[in-house]
PDB file of N, CA and C in Angstrom:
ATOM      1  N   UNK A 159       0.847  -1.186   0.000  1.00  0.00           N
ATOM      2  CA  UNK A 159       0.000   0.000   0.000  1.00  0.00           C
ATOM      3  C   UNK A 159       0.886   1.240   0.000  1.00  0.00           C
ATOM      4  N   UNK A 160       0.563   2.224  -0.838  1.00  0.00           N
ATOM      5  CA  UNK A 160       1.360   3.458  -0.851  1.00  0.00           C
ATOM      6  C   UNK A 160       1.291   4.176   0.492  1.00  0.00           C
ATOM      7  N   UNK A 161       2.335   4.925   0.831  1.00  0.00           N
ATOM      8  CA  UNK A 161       2.350   5.617   2.126  1.00  0.00           C
ATOM      9  C   UNK A 161       1.328   6.742   2.237  1.00  0.00           C
ATOM     10  N   UNK A 162       0.838   7.255   1.109  1.00  0.00           N
ATOM     11  CA  UNK A 162      -0.148   8.335   1.102  1.00  0.00           C
ATOM     12  C   UNK A 162      -1.261   7.969   0.135  1.00  0.00           C
ATOM     13  N   UNK A 163      -2.369   8.690   0.207  1.00  0.00           N
ATOM     14  CA  UNK A 163      -3.444   8.422  -0.735  1.00  0.00           C
ATOM     15  C   UNK A 163      -3.049   8.980  -2.107  1.00  0.00           C
ATOM     16  N   UNK A 164      -3.630   8.429  -3.150  1.00  0.00           N
ATOM     17  CA  UNK A 164      -3.295   8.869  -4.504  1.00  0.00           C
ATOM     18  C   UNK A 164      -3.689  10.321  -4.742  1.00  0.00           C
ATOM     19  N   UNK A 165      -4.739  10.772  -4.086  1.00  0.00           N
ATOM     20  CA  UNK A 165      -5.150  12.162  -4.246  1.00  0.00           C
ATOM     21  C   UNK A 165      -4.092  13.121  -3.702  1.00  0.00           C
ATOM     22  N   UNK A 166      -3.335  12.692  -2.704  1.00  0.00           N
ATOM     23  CA  UNK A 166      -2.249  13.526  -2.187  1.00  0.00           C
ATOM     24  C   UNK A 166      -1.177  13.737  -3.249  1.00  0.00           C
ATOM     25  N   UNK A 167      -0.815  12.675  -3.972  1.00  0.00           N
ATOM     26  CA  UNK A 167       0.178  12.794  -5.034  1.00  0.00           C
ATOM     27  C   UNK A 167      -0.347  13.688  -6.157  1.00  0.00           C
ATOM     28  N   UNK A 168      -1.634  13.539  -6.503  1.00  0.00           N
ATOM     29  CA  UNK A 168      -2.231  14.378  -7.536  1.00  0.00           C
ATOM     30  C   UNK A 168      -2.219  15.852  -7.107  1.00  0.00           C
ATOM     31  N   UNK A 169      -2.577  16.105  -5.858  1.00  0.00           N
ATOM     32  CA  UNK A 169      -2.584  17.467  -5.351  1.00  0.00           C
ATOM     33  C   UNK A 169      -1.190  18.081  -5.353  1.00  0.00           C
ATOM     34  N   UNK A 170      -0.192  17.301  -4.965  1.00  0.00           N
ATOM     35  CA  UNK A 170       1.183  17.801  -4.979  1.00  0.00           C
ATOM     36  C   UNK A 170       1.637  18.099  -6.402  1.00  0.00           C
ATOM     37  N   UNK A 171       1.238  17.263  -7.360  1.00  0.00           N
ATOM     38  CA  UNK A 171       1.602  17.496  -8.753  1.00  0.00           C
ATOM     39  C   UNK A 171       0.947  18.775  -9.275  1.00  0.00           C
ATOM     40  N   UNK A 172      -0.334  18.961  -8.959  1.00  0.00           N
ATOM     41  CA  UNK A 172      -1.040  20.165  -9.397  1.00  0.00           C
ATOM     42  C   UNK A 172      -0.413  21.416  -8.756  1.00  0.00           C
ATOM     43  N   UNK A 173      -0.055  21.318  -7.479  1.00  0.00           N
ATOM     44  CA  UNK A 173       0.592  22.445  -6.792  1.00  0.00           C
ATOM     45  C   UNK A 173       1.944  22.762  -7.429  1.00  0.00           C
ATOM     46  N   UNK A 174       2.714  21.734  -7.729  1.00  0.00           N
ATOM     47  CA  UNK A 174       4.039  21.916  -8.299  1.00  0.00           C
ATOM     48  C   UNK A 174       3.953  22.585  -9.669  1.00  0.00           C
ATOM     49  N   UNK A 175       2.927  22.278 -10.433  1.00  0.00           N
ATOM     50  CA  UNK A 175       2.780  22.845 -11.769  1.00  0.00           C
ATOM     51  C   UNK A 175       2.120  24.219 -11.765  1.00  0.00           C
ATOM     52  N   UNK A 176       1.675  24.684 -10.621  1.00  0.00           N
ATOM     53  CA  UNK A 176       1.012  25.974 -10.536  1.00  0.00           C
ATOM     54  C   UNK A 176       1.969  27.130 -10.808  1.00  0.00           C
ATOM     55  N   UNK A 177       1.417  28.214 -11.325  1.00  0.00           N
ATOM     56  CA  UNK A 177       2.224  29.369 -11.692  1.00  0.00           C
ATOM     57  C   UNK A 177       2.903  29.994 -10.476  1.00  0.00           C
ATOM     58  N   UNK A 178       2.184  30.105  -9.386  1.00  0.00           N
ATOM     59  CA  UNK A 178       2.752  30.731  -8.192  1.00  0.00           C
ATOM     60  C   UNK A 178       3.936  29.925  -7.649  1.00  0.00           C
ATOM     61  N   UNK A 179       3.772  28.608  -7.586  1.00  0.00           N
ATOM     62  CA  UNK A 179       4.857  27.761  -7.087  1.00  0.00           C
ATOM     63  C   UNK A 179       6.051  27.795  -8.040  1.00  0.00           C
ATOM     64  N   UNK A 180       5.775  27.747  -9.349  1.00  0.00           N
ATOM     65  CA  UNK A 180       6.854  27.775 -10.335  1.00  0.00           C
ATOM     66  C   UNK A 180       7.638  29.082 -10.230  1.00  0.00           C
ATOM     67  N   UNK A 181       6.927  30.205 -10.077  1.00  0.00           N
ATOM     68  CA  UNK A 181       7.589  31.494  -9.944  1.00  0.00           C
ATOM     69  C   UNK A 181       8.464  31.524  -8.684  1.00  0.00           C
ATOM     70  N   UNK A 182       7.911  31.077  -7.559  1.00  0.00           N
ATOM     71  CA  UNK A 182       8.671  31.074  -6.305  1.00  0.00           C
ATOM     72  C   UNK A 182       9.897  30.166  -6.412  1.00  0.00           C
ATOM     73  N   UNK A 183       9.721  28.977  -6.987  1.00  0.00           N
ATOM     74  CA  UNK A 183      10.828  28.031  -7.111  1.00  0.00           C
ATOM     75  C   UNK A 183      11.916  28.615  -8.021  1.00  0.00           C
ATOM     76  N   UNK A 184      11.512  29.256  -9.110  1.00  0.00           N
ATOM     77  CA  UNK A 184      12.491  29.868 -10.007  1.00  0.00           C
ATOM     78  C   UNK A 184      13.230  31.007  -9.309  1.00  0.00           C
ATOM     79  N   UNK A 185      12.510  31.787  -8.520  1.00  0.00           N
ATOM     80  CA  UNK A 185      13.127  32.882  -7.783  1.00  0.00           C
ATOM     81  C   UNK A 185      14.125  32.350  -6.749  1.00  0.00           C
ATOM     82  N   UNK A 186      13.749  31.294  -6.059  1.00  0.00           N
ATOM     83  CA  UNK A 186      14.587  30.777  -4.973  1.00  0.00           C
ATOM     84  C   UNK A 186      15.761  29.931  -5.474  1.00  0.00           C
ATOM     85  N   UNK A 187      15.539  29.148  -6.550  1.00  0.00           N
ATOM     86  CA  UNK A 187      16.550  28.174  -6.974  1.00  0.00           C
ATOM     87  C   UNK A 187      17.134  28.453  -8.355  1.00  0.00           C
ATOM     88  N   UNK A 188      16.562  29.395  -9.094  1.00  0.00           N
ATOM     89  CA  UNK A 188      17.103  29.720 -10.407  1.00  0.00           C
ATOM     90  C   UNK A 188      16.726  28.759 -11.507  1.00  0.00           C
ATOM     91  N   UNK A 189      15.793  27.868 -11.252  1.00  0.00           N
ATOM     92  CA  UNK A 189      15.332  26.924 -12.264  1.00  0.00           C
ATOM     93  C   UNK A 189      13.882  26.547 -11.969  1.00  0.00           C
ATOM     94  N   UNK A 190      13.193  26.079 -12.985  1.00  0.00           N
ATOM     95  CA  UNK A 190      11.812  25.657 -12.792  1.00  0.00           C
ATOM     96  C   UNK A 190      11.772  24.334 -12.036  1.00  0.00           C
ATOM     97  N   UNK A 191      10.726  24.088 -11.257  1.00  0.00           N
ATOM     98  CA  UNK A 191      10.666  22.839 -10.494  1.00  0.00           C
ATOM     99  C   UNK A 191      10.460  21.639 -11.399  1.00  0.00           C
ATOM    100  N   UNK A 192      10.998  20.506 -10.989  1.00  0.00           N
ATOM    101  CA  UNK A 192      10.807  19.252 -11.710  1.00  0.00           C
ATOM    102  C   UNK A 192       9.638  18.527 -11.056  1.00  0.00           C
ATOM    103  N   UNK A 193       8.497  18.523 -11.724  1.00  0.00           N
ATOM    104  CA  UNK A 193       7.276  17.947 -11.153  1.00  0.00           C
ATOM    105  C   UNK A 193       7.019  16.528 -11.633  1.00  0.00           C
ATOM    106  N   UNK A 194       7.908  15.990 -12.435  1.00  0.00           N
ATOM    107  CA  UNK A 194       7.698  14.659 -12.996  1.00  0.00           C
ATOM    108  C   UNK A 194       7.608  13.561 -11.945  1.00  0.00           C
ATOM    109  N   UNK A 195       8.332  13.730 -10.868  1.00  0.00           N
ATOM    110  CA  UNK A 195       8.338  12.696  -9.820  1.00  0.00           C
ATOM    111  C   UNK A 195       6.946  12.550  -9.205  1.00  0.00           C
ATOM    112  N   UNK A 196       6.255  13.703  -8.973  1.00  0.00           N
ATOM    113  CA  UNK A 196       4.913  13.625  -8.391  1.00  0.00           C
ATOM    114  C   UNK A 196       3.964  12.893  -9.334  1.00  0.00           C
ATOM    115  N   UNK A 197       4.067  13.155 -10.640  1.00  0.00           N
ATOM    116  CA  UNK A 197       3.194  12.491 -11.615  1.00  0.00           C
ATOM    117  C   UNK A 197       3.490  10.988 -11.652  1.00  0.00           C
ATOM    118  N   UNK A 198       4.760  10.615 -11.629  1.00  0.00           N
ATOM    119  CA  UNK A 198       5.133   9.197 -11.619  1.00  0.00           C
ATOM    120  C   UNK A 198       4.597   8.507 -10.373  1.00  0.00           C
ATOM    121  N   UNK A 199       4.709   9.163  -9.226  1.00  0.00           N
ATOM    122  CA  UNK A 199       4.208   8.583  -7.980  1.00  0.00           C
ATOM    123  C   UNK A 199       2.691   8.410  -8.031  1.00  0.00           C
ATOM    124  N   UNK A 200       2.003   9.398  -8.617  1.00  0.00           N
ATOM    125  CA  UNK A 200       0.553   9.295  -8.744  1.00  0.00           C
ATOM    126  C   UNK A 200       0.171   8.120  -9.638  1.00  0.00           C
ATOM    127  N   UNK A 201       0.836   7.991 -10.783  1.00  0.00           N
ATOM    128  CA  UNK A 201       0.532   6.890 -11.692  1.00  0.00           C
ATOM    129  C   UNK A 201       0.852   5.538 -11.063  1.00  0.00           C
ATOM    130  N   UNK A 202       1.944   5.452 -10.320  1.00  0.00           N
ATOM    131  CA  UNK A 202       2.289   4.203  -9.643  1.00  0.00           C
ATOM    132  C   UNK A 202       1.257   3.873  -8.566  1.00  0.00           C
ATOM    133  N   UNK A 203       0.761   4.889  -7.878  1.00  0.00           N
ATOM    134  CA  UNK A 203      -0.255   4.676  -6.842  1.00  0.00           C
ATOM    135  C   UNK A 203      -1.537   4.144  -7.471  1.00  0.00           C
ATOM    136  N   UNK A 204      -1.955   4.740  -8.577  1.00  0.00           N
ATOM    137  CA  UNK A 204      -3.158   4.268  -9.262  1.00  0.00           C
ATOM    138  C   UNK A 204      -2.971   2.852  -9.793  1.00  0.00           C
ATOM    139  N   UNK A 205      -1.796   2.537 -10.307  1.00  0.00           N
ATOM    140  CA  UNK A 205      -1.530   1.184 -10.789  1.00  0.00           C
ATOM    141  C   UNK A 205      -1.604   0.186  -9.635  1.00  0.00           C
ATOM    142  N   UNK A 206      -1.107   0.593  -8.479  1.00  0.00           N
ATOM    143  CA  UNK A 206      -1.160  -0.305  -7.323  1.00  0.00           C
ATOM    144  C   UNK A 206      -2.603  -0.518  -6.889  1.00  0.00           C
ATOM    145  N   UNK A 207      -3.426   0.549  -6.947  1.00  0.00           N
ATOM    146  CA  UNK A 207      -4.833   0.404  -6.578  1.00  0.00           C
ATOM    147  C   UNK A 207      -5.581  -0.502  -7.560  1.00  0.00           C
ATOM    148  N   UNK A 208      -5.224  -0.422  -8.848  1.00  0.00           N
ATOM    149  CA  UNK A 208      -5.903  -1.243  -9.848  1.00  0.00           C
ATOM    150  C   UNK A 208      -5.577  -2.719  -9.695  1.00  0.00           C
ATOM    151  N   UNK A 209      -4.311  -3.068  -9.608  1.00  0.00           N
ATOM    152  CA  UNK A 209      -3.961  -4.489  -9.600  1.00  0.00           C
ATOM    153  C   UNK A 209      -3.022  -4.891  -8.474  1.00  0.00           C
ATOM    154  N   UNK A 210      -2.611  -3.975  -7.627  1.00  0.00           N
ATOM    155  CA  UNK A 210      -1.761  -4.325  -6.486  1.00  0.00           C
ATOM    156  C   UNK A 210      -0.396  -4.832  -6.898  1.00  0.00           C
ATOM    157  N   UNK A 211       0.074  -4.431  -8.070  1.00  0.00           N
ATOM    158  CA  UNK A 211       1.360  -4.920  -8.566  1.00  0.00           C
ATOM    159  C   UNK A 211       2.494  -4.437  -7.669  1.00  0.00           C
ATOM    160  N   UNK A 212       3.400  -5.353  -7.370  1.00  0.00           N
ATOM    161  CA  UNK A 212       4.550  -4.987  -6.542  1.00  0.00           C
ATOM    162  C   UNK A 212       5.461  -4.020  -7.282  1.00  0.00           C
ATOM    163  N   UNK A 213       5.505  -4.115  -8.610  1.00  0.00           N
ATOM    164  CA  UNK A 213       6.356  -3.221  -9.395  1.00  0.00           C
ATOM    165  C   UNK A 213       5.812  -1.800  -9.416  1.00  0.00           C
ATOM    166  N   UNK A 214       4.549  -1.632  -9.071  1.00  0.00           N
ATOM    167  CA  UNK A 214       3.942  -0.300  -9.113  1.00  0.00           C
ATOM    168  C   UNK A 214       4.010   0.417  -7.781  1.00  0.00           C
ATOM    169  N   UNK A 215       4.695  -0.148  -6.822  1.00  0.00           N
ATOM    170  CA  UNK A 215       4.772   0.507  -5.522  1.00  0.00           C
ATOM    171  C   UNK A 215       5.575   1.795  -5.628  1.00  0.00           C
ATOM    172  N   UNK A 216       5.176   2.781  -4.863  1.00  0.00           N
ATOM    173  CA  UNK A 216       5.829   4.087  -4.888  1.00  0.00           C
ATOM    174  C   UNK A 216       7.141   3.974  -4.125  1.00  0.00           C
ATOM    175  N   UNK A 217       8.271   4.304  -4.782  1.00  0.00           N
ATOM    176  CA  UNK A 217       9.551   4.208  -4.082  1.00  0.00           C
ATOM    177  C   UNK A 217       9.714   5.331  -3.059  1.00  0.00           C
ATOM    178  N   UNK A 218      10.446   5.039  -2.016  1.00  0.00           N
ATOM    179  CA  UNK A 218      10.716   6.061  -1.001  1.00  0.00           C
ATOM    180  C   UNK A 218      11.752   7.034  -1.534  1.00  0.00           C
ATOM    181  N   UNK A 219      11.676   8.302  -1.163  1.00  0.00           N
ATOM    182  CA  UNK A 219      12.693   9.255  -1.626  1.00  0.00           C
ATOM    183  C   UNK A 219      14.048   8.898  -1.042  1.00  0.00           C
ATOM    184  N   UNK A 220      15.133   9.200  -1.782  1.00  0.00           N
ATOM    185  CA  UNK A 220      16.464   8.861  -1.263  1.00  0.00           C
ATOM    186  C   UNK A 220      16.793   9.676  -0.028  1.00  0.00           C
ATOM    187  N   UNK A 221      17.527   9.065   0.874  1.00  0.00           N
ATOM    188  CA  UNK A 221      17.924   9.742   2.106  1.00  0.00           C
ATOM    189  C   UNK A 221      19.104  10.661   1.832  1.00  0.00           C
ATOM    190  N   UNK A 222      19.161  11.741   2.570  1.00  0.00           N
ATOM    191  CA  UNK A 222      20.298  12.649   2.436  1.00  0.00           C
ATOM    192  C   UNK A 222      21.543  11.944   2.934  1.00  0.00           C
ATOM    193  N   UNK A 223      22.602  12.033   2.176  1.00  0.00           N
ATOM    194  CA  UNK A 223      23.852  11.397   2.569  1.00  0.00           C
ATOM    195  C   UNK A 223      23.960   9.952   2.132  1.00  0.00           C
ATOM    196  N   UNK A 224      22.945   9.429   1.437  1.00  0.00           N
ATOM    197  CA  UNK A 224      22.983   8.041   0.989  1.00  0.00           C
ATOM    198  C   UNK A 224      23.906   7.910  -0.214  1.00  0.00           C
ATOM    199  N   UNK A 225      24.452   6.738  -0.400  1.00  0.00           N
ATOM    200  CA  UNK A 225      25.289   6.385  -1.543  1.00  0.00           C
ATOM    201  C   UNK A 225      26.511   7.294  -1.670  1.00  0.00           C
ATOM    202  N   UNK A 226      27.113   7.651  -0.574  1.00  0.00           N
ATOM    203  CA  UNK A 226      28.351   8.397  -0.593  1.00  0.00           C
ATOM    204  C   UNK A 226      28.225   9.883  -0.866  1.00  0.00           C
ATOM    205  N   UNK A 227      27.008  10.417  -0.913  1.00  0.00           N
ATOM    206  CA  UNK A 227      26.864  11.852  -1.137  1.00  0.00           C
ATOM    207  C   UNK A 227      27.008  12.582   0.184  1.00  0.00           C
ATOM    208  N   UNK A 228      27.472  13.812   0.094  1.00  0.00           N
ATOM    209  CA  UNK A 228      27.656  14.600   1.309  1.00  0.00           C
ATOM    210  C   UNK A 228      26.335  15.177   1.789  1.00  0.00           C
ATOM    211  N   UNK A 229      26.193  15.281   3.078  1.00  0.00           N
ATOM    212  CA  UNK A 229      25.030  15.933   3.659  1.00  0.00           C
ATOM    213  C   UNK A 229      25.329  17.428   3.681  1.00  0.00           C
ATOM    214  N   UNK A 230      24.486  18.250   3.016  1.00  0.00           N
ATOM    215  CA  UNK A 230      24.789  19.676   2.980  1.00  0.00           C
ATOM    216  C   UNK A 230      24.718  20.299   4.367  1.00  0.00           C
ATOM    217  N   UNK A 231      25.702  21.143   4.651  1.00  0.00           N
ATOM    218  CA  UNK A 231      25.740  21.824   5.933  1.00  0.00           C
ATOM    219  C   UNK A 231      24.939  23.113   5.851  1.00  0.00           C
ATOM    220  N   UNK A 232      24.159  23.423   6.869  1.00  0.00           N
ATOM    221  CA  UNK A 232      23.385  24.663   6.825  1.00  0.00           C
ATOM    222  C   UNK A 232      24.296  25.883   6.921  1.00  0.00           C
ATOM    223  N   UNK A 233      23.879  26.953   6.252  1.00  0.00           N
ATOM    224  CA  UNK A 233      24.635  28.202   6.313  1.00  0.00           C
ATOM    225  C   UNK A 233      24.162  28.986   7.534  1.00  0.00           C
ATOM    226  N   UNK A 234      25.028  29.088   8.504  1.00  0.00           N
ATOM    227  CA  UNK A 234      24.684  29.772   9.754  1.00  0.00           C
ATOM    228  C   UNK A 234      25.743  30.828  10.030  1.00  0.00           C
ATOM    229  N   UNK A 235      25.293  32.017  10.339  1.00  0.00           N
ATOM    230  CA  UNK A 235      26.223  33.071  10.699  1.00  0.00           C
ATOM    231  C   UNK A 235      26.729  32.849  12.103  1.00  0.00           C
ATOM    232  N   UNK A 236      27.977  33.217  12.328  1.00  0.00           N
ATOM    233  CA  UNK A 236      28.551  33.108  13.666  1.00  0.00           C
ATOM    234  C   UNK A 236      28.147  34.340  14.469  1.00  0.00           C
ATOM    235  N   UNK A 237      27.728  34.117  15.683  1.00  0.00           N
ATOM    236  CA  UNK A 237      27.297  35.196  16.559  1.00  0.00           C
ATOM    237  C   UNK A 237      28.513  35.976  17.049  1.00  0.00           C
ATOM    238  N   UNK A 238      28.436  37.305  16.933  1.00  0.00           N
ATOM    239  CA  UNK A 238      29.535  38.156  17.381  1.00  0.00           C
ATOM    240  C   UNK A 238      29.219  38.762  18.738  1.00  0.00           C
ATOM    241  N   UNK A 239      30.264  39.059  19.471  1.00  0.00           N
ATOM    242  CA  UNK A 239      30.124  39.765  20.751  1.00  0.00           C
ATOM    243  C   UNK A 239      30.090  41.273  20.531  1.00  0.00           C
ATOM    244  N   UNK A 240      30.767  41.729  19.482  1.00  0.00           N
ATOM    245  CA  UNK A 240      30.816  43.163  19.171  1.00  0.00           C
ATOM    246  C   UNK A 240      30.967  43.318  17.658  1.00  0.00           C
ATOM    247  N   UNK A 241      30.716  44.518  17.130  1.00  0.00           N
ATOM    248  CA  UNK A 241      30.866  44.721  15.686  1.00  0.00           C
ATOM    249  C   UNK A 241      32.338  44.648  15.278  1.00  0.00           C
ATOM    250  N   UNK A 242      32.601  44.402  14.000  1.00  0.00           N
ATOM    251  CA  UNK A 242      34.000  44.379  13.557  1.00  0.00           C
ATOM    252  C   UNK A 242      34.638  45.758  13.723  1.00  0.00           C
ATOM    253  N   UNK A 243      35.944  45.826  13.852  1.00  0.00           N
ATOM    254  CA  UNK A 243      36.586  47.121  14.115  1.00  0.00           C
ATOM    255  C   UNK A 243      36.424  48.129  12.978  1.00  0.00           C
ATOM    256  N   UNK A 244      36.220  47.675  11.764  1.00  0.00           N
ATOM    257  CA  UNK A 244      36.095  48.601  10.635  1.00  0.00           C
ATOM    258  C   UNK A 244      34.654  48.708  10.142  1.00  0.00           C
ATOM    259  N   UNK A 245      33.704  48.616  11.018  1.00  0.00           N
ATOM    260  CA  UNK A 245      32.290  48.586  10.627  1.00  0.00           C
ATOM    261  C   UNK A 245      31.827  49.894  10.000  1.00  0.00           C
ATOM    262  N   UNK A 246      32.487  51.005  10.292  1.00  0.00           N
ATOM    263  CA  UNK A 246      32.053  52.302   9.812  1.00  0.00           C
ATOM    264  C   UNK A 246      32.607  52.646   8.423  1.00  0.00           C
ATOM    265  N   UNK A 247      33.522  51.848   7.888  1.00  0.00           N
ATOM    266  CA  UNK A 247      34.114  52.138   6.589  1.00  0.00           C
ATOM    267  C   UNK A 247      33.137  51.787   5.455  1.00  0.00           C
ATOM    268  N   UNK A 248      33.271  52.445   4.294  1.00  0.00           N
ATOM    269  CA  UNK A 248      32.407  52.093   3.162  1.00  0.00           C
ATOM    270  C   UNK A 248      32.641  50.662   2.700  1.00  0.00           C
ATOM    271  N   UNK A 249      31.622  50.047   2.128  1.00  0.00           N
ATOM    272  CA  UNK A 249      31.722  48.643   1.731  1.00  0.00           C
ATOM    273  C   UNK A 249      32.480  48.433   0.424  1.00  0.00           C
ATOM    274  N   UNK A 250      32.611  49.446  -0.415  1.00  0.00           N
ATOM    275  CA  UNK A 250      33.303  49.248  -1.689  1.00  0.00           C
ATOM    276  C   UNK A 250      34.777  49.425  -1.543  1.00  0.00           C
TER     277      UNK A 250
END
């Protein structure tokens, strides 16, 4: 049985293809979102509902750091006790 209902996958696909989401994703990441995975998951879910085929089961998303890939480190600013000594100088 898929981990979510098929309507959830359909809704996520429709959301991903929406103009507002596409604009935000392009603004944030510099490229349009890839919504094909949601459509594939939806089709696999429907195939599983029709005949319960083991090949149609929805695969789990890959884990971060799996297969030798690095886990991205979050960008965090270091907390300062005081401003830098040259804080008043122009930035250029």
